[in-house]
mmCIF file of C-alpha atoms and ligand atoms in Angstrom:
data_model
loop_
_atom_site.group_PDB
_atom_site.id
_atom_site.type_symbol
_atom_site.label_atom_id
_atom_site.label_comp_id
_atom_site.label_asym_id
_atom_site.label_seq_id
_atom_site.Cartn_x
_atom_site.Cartn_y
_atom_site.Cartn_z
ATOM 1 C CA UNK A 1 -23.295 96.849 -6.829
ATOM 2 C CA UNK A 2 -21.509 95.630 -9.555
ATOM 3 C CA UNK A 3 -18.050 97.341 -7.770
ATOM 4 C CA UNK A 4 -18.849 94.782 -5.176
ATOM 5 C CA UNK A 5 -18.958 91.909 -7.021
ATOM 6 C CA UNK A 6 -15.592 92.462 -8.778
ATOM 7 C CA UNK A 7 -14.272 93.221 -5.202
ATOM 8 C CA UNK A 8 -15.291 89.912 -3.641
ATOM 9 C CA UNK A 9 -14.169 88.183 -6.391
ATOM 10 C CA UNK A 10 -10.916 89.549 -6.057
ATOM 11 C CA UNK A 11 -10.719 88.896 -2.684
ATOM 12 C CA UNK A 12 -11.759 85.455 -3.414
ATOM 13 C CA UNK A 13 -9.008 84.445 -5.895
ATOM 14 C CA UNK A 14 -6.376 86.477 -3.416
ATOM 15 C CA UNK A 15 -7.706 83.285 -1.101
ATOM 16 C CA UNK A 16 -7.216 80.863 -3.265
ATOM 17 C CA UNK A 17 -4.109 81.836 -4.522
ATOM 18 C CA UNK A 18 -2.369 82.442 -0.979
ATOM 19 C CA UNK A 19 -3.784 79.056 -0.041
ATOM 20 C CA UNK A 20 -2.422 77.159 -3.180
ATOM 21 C CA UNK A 21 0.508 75.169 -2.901
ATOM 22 C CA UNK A 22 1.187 75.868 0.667
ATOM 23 C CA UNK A 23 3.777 72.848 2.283
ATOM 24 C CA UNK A 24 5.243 72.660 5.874
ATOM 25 C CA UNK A 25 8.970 72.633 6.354
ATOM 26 C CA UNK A 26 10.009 68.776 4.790
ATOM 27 C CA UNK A 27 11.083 66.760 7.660
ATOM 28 C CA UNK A 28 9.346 69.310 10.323
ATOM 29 C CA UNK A 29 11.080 68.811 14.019
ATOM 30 C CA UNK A 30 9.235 70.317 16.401
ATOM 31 C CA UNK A 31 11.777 70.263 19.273
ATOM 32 C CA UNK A 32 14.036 72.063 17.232
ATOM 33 C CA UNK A 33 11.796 74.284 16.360
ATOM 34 C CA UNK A 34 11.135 75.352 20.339
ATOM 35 C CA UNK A 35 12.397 78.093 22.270
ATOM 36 C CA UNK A 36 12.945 81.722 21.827
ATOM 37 C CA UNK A 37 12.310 83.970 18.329
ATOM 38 C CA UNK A 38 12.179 87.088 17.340
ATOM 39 C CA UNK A 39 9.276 87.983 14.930
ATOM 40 C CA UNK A 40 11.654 90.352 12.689
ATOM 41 C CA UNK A 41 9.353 90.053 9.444
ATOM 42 C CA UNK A 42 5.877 90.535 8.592
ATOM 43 C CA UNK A 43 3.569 90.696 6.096
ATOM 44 C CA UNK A 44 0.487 91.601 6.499
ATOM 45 C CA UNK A 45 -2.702 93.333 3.918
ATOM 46 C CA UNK A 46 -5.003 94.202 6.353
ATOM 47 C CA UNK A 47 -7.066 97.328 5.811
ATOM 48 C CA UNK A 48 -6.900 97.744 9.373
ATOM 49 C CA UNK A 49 -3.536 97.367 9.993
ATOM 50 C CA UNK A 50 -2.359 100.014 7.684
ATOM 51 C CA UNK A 51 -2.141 102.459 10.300
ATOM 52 C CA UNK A 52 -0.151 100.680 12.517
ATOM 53 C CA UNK A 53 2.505 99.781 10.095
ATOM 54 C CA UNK A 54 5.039 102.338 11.162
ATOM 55 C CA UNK A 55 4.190 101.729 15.008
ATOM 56 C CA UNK A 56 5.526 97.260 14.592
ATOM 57 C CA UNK A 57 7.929 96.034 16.376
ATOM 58 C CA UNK A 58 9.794 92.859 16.027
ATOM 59 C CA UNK A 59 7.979 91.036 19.206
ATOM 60 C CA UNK A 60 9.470 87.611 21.177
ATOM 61 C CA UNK A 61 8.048 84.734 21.425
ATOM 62 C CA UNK A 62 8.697 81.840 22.986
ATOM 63 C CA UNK A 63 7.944 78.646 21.789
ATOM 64 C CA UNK A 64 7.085 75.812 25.094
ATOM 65 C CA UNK A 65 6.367 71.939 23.877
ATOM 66 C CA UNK A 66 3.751 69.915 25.805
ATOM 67 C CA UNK A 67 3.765 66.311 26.498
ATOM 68 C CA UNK A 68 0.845 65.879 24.020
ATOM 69 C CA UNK A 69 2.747 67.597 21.024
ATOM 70 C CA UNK A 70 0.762 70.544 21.214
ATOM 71 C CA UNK A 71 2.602 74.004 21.523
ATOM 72 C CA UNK A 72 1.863 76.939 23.669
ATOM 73 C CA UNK A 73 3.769 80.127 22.275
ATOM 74 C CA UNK A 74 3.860 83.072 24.776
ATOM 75 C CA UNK A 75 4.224 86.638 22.751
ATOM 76 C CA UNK A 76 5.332 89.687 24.169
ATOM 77 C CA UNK A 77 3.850 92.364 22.015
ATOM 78 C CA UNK A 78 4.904 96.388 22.801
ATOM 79 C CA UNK A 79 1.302 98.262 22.155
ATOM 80 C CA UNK A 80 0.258 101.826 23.060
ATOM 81 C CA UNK A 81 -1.028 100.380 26.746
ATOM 82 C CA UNK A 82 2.742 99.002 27.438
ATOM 83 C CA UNK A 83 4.435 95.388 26.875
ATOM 84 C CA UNK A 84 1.875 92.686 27.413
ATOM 85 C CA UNK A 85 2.169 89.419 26.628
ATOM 86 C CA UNK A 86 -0.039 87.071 25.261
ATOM 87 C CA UNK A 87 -0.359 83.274 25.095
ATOM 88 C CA UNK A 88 -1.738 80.814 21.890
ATOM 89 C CA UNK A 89 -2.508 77.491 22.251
ATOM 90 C CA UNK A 90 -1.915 75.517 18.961
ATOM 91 C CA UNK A 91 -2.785 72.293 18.642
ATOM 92 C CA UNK A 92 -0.725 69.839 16.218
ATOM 93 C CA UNK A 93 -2.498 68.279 13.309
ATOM 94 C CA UNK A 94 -1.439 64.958 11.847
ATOM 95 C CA UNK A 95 0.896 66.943 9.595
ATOM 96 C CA UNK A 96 4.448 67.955 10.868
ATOM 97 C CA UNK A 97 4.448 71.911 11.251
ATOM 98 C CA UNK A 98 0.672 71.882 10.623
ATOM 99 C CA UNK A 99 -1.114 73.334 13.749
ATOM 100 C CA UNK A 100 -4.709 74.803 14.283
ATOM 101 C CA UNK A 101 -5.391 77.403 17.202
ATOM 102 C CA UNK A 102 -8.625 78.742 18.526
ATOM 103 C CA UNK A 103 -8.225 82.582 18.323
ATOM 104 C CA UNK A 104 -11.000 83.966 21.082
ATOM 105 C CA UNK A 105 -10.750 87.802 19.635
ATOM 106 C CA UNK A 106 -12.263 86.435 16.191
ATOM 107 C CA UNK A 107 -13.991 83.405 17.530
ATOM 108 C CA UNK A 108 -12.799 81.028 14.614
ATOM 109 C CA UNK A 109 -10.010 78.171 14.410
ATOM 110 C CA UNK A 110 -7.236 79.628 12.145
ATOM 111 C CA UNK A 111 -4.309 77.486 10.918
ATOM 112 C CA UNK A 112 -0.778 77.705 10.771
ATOM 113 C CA UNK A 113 2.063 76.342 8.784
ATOM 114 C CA UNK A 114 5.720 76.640 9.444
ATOM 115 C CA UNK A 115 6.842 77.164 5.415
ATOM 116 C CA UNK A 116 10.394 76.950 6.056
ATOM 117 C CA UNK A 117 12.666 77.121 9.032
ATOM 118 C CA UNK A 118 16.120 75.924 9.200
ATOM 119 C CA UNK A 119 15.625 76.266 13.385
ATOM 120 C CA UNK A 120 19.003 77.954 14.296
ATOM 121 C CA UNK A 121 18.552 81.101 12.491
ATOM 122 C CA UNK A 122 15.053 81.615 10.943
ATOM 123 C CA UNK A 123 11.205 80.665 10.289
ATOM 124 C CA UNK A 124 8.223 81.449 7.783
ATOM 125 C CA UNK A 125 5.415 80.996 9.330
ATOM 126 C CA UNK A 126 1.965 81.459 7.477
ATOM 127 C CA UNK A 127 -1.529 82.147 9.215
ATOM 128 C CA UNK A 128 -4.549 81.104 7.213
ATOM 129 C CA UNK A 129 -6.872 83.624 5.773
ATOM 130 C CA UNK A 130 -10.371 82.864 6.538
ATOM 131 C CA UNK A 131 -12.920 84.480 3.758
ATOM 132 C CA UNK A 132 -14.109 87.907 4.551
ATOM 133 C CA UNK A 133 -13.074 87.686 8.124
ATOM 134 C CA UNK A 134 -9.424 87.901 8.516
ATOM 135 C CA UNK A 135 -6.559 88.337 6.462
ATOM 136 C CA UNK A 136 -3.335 86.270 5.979
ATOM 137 C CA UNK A 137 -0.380 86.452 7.988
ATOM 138 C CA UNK A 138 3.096 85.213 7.106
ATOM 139 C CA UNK A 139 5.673 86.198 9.495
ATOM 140 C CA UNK A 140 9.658 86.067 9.377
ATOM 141 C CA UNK A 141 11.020 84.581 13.037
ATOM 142 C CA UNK A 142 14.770 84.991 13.260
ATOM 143 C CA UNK A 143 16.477 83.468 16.355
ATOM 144 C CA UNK A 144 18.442 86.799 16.821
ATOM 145 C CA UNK A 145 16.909 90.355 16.275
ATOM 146 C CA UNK A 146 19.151 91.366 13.832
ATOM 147 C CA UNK A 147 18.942 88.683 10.732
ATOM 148 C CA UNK A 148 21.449 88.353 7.632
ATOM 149 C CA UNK A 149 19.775 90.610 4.127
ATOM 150 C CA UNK A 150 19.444 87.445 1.706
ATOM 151 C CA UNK A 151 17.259 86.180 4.641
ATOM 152 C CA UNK A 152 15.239 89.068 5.126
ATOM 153 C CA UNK A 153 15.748 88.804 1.037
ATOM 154 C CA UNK A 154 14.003 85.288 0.992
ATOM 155 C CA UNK A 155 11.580 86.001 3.166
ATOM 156 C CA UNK A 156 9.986 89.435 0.771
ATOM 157 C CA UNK A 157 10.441 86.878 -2.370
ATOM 158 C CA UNK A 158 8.199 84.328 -0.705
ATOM 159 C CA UNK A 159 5.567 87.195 0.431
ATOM 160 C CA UNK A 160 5.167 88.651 -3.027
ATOM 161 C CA UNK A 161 4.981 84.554 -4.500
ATOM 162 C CA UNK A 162 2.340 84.456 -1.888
ATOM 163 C CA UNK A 163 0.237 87.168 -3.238
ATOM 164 C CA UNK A 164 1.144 89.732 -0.306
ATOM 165 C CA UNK A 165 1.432 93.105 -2.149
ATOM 166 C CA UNK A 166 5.190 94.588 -1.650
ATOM 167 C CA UNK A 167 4.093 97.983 0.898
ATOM 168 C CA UNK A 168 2.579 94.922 3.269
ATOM 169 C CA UNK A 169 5.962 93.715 3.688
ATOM 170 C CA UNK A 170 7.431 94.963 6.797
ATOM 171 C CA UNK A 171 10.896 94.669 8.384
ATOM 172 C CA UNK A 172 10.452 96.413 12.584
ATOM 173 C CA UNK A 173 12.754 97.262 14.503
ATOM 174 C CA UNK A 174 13.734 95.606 17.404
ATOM 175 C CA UNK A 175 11.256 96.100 20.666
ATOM 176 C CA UNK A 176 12.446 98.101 23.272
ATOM 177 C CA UNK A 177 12.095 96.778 26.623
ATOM 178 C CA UNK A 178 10.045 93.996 25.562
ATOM 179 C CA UNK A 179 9.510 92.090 28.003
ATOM 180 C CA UNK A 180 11.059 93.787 29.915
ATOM 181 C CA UNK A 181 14.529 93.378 30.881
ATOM 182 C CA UNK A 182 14.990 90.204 33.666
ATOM 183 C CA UNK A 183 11.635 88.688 32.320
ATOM 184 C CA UNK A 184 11.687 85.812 29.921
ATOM 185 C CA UNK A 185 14.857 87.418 29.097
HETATM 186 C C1 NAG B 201 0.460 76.056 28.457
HETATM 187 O O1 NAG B 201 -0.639 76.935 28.630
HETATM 188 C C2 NAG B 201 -1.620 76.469 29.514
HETATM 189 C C3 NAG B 201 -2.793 77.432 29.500
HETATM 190 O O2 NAG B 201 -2.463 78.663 30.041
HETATM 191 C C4 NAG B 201 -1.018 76.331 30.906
HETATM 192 O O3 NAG B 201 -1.981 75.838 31.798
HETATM 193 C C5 NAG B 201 0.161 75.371 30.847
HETATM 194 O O4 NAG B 201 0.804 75.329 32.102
HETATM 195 C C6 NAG B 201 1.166 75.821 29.788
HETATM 196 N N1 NAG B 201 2.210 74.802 29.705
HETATM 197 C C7 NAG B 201 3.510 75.099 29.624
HETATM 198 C C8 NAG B 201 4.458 73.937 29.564
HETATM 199 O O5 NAG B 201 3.917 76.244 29.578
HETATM 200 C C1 NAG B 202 20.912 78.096 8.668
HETATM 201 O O1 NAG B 202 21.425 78.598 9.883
HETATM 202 C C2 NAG B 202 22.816 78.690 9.996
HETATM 203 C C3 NAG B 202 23.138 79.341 11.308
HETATM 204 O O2 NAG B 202 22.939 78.471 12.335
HETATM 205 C C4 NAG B 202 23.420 79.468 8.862
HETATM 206 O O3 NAG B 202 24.822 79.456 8.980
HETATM 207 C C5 NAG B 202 22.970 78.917 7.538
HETATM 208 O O4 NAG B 202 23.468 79.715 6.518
HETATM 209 C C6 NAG B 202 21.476 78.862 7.488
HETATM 210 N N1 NAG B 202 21.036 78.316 6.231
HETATM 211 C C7 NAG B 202 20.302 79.007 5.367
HETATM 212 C C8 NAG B 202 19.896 78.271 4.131
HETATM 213 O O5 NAG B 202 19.971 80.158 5.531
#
């Protein structure tokens, strides 16, 4: 009982620290920000996730604006069942590189923040932890598959500043055939 009380408590401040101090990219352009990247970076402390760790790769998305300033981002993730690709809907908020998205596997509105992007080479992107329910993402989007080492290097120091312990931290490798070759390619 009392092991349980220390653990949500821990979990709680892990919350509150990964949510403190959290700013979008100054100046956020979201038509820059469009197109086609590579997720080549990702940390992520999910019990669950641990034993796919070894099996990531660094999936493409592609990033499509709509008239309204909403985003849809089309994924193509290579899983056990083949390539598949997946689409999000996220919705801007009244802050630049503030969106929310509806995700329909945990039937909850999660948010995301682009930290820092510099839109021809590389993005941090952060998912919102919700309490006892999910756990926080913060992915590394290069615009090429292979990225330069101080970015890669940037990318682990603002994971660990973010609370993410340092086995989390992953670096894929490229997806092979994913999409596949003449699609979205
Ligand atoms: C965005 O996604 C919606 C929902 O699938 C789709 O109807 C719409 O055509 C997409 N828009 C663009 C520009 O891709
Ligand atoms: C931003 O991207 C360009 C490549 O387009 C690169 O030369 C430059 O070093 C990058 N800046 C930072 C701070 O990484």
């Amino acid at each position: 009982m009392r092991t349980a009380v220390v653990a949500v408590v821990m979990v709680m401040l892990c919350v509150m620290m990964v949510h403190a101090d959290v700013k979008p990219q100054r100046d956020f352009n979201l038509q820059r920000f469009a197109g086609k990247w590579y997720r080549v970076g990702l940390a992520y402390d999910s019990p669950g996730f641990v034993p796919y760790r070894d099996k990531l790769k660094a999936s493409m998305g592609i990033i499509t604006l709509l008239p309204n300033g909403n985003v849809n981002l089309t994924m193509w993730d290579a899983t056990p069942m083949g390539c598949q690709s997946k689409l999000y809907q996220y919705e801007k908020t009244s802050v630049p590189g503030q969106f929310t998205y509806f995700s329909t596997r945990h039937n909850m509105v999660k948010d995301i923040t682009v930290v820092d992007t510099n839109y021809t080479e590389y993005a941090v992107v952060l998912k919102h932890k919700v309490f006892n329910r999910e756990y926080t993402q913060l992915a590394l989007y290069g615009r090429s598959q292979r990225i330069r080492n101080d970015v890669i290097n940037k990318f682990k120091a603002i994971a660990l500043s973010q609370g993410f312990p340092r086995e989390s931290i992953l670096t894929p490798p490229p997806a092979e055939n994913c999409p596949p070759s003449g699609s979205g390619r």
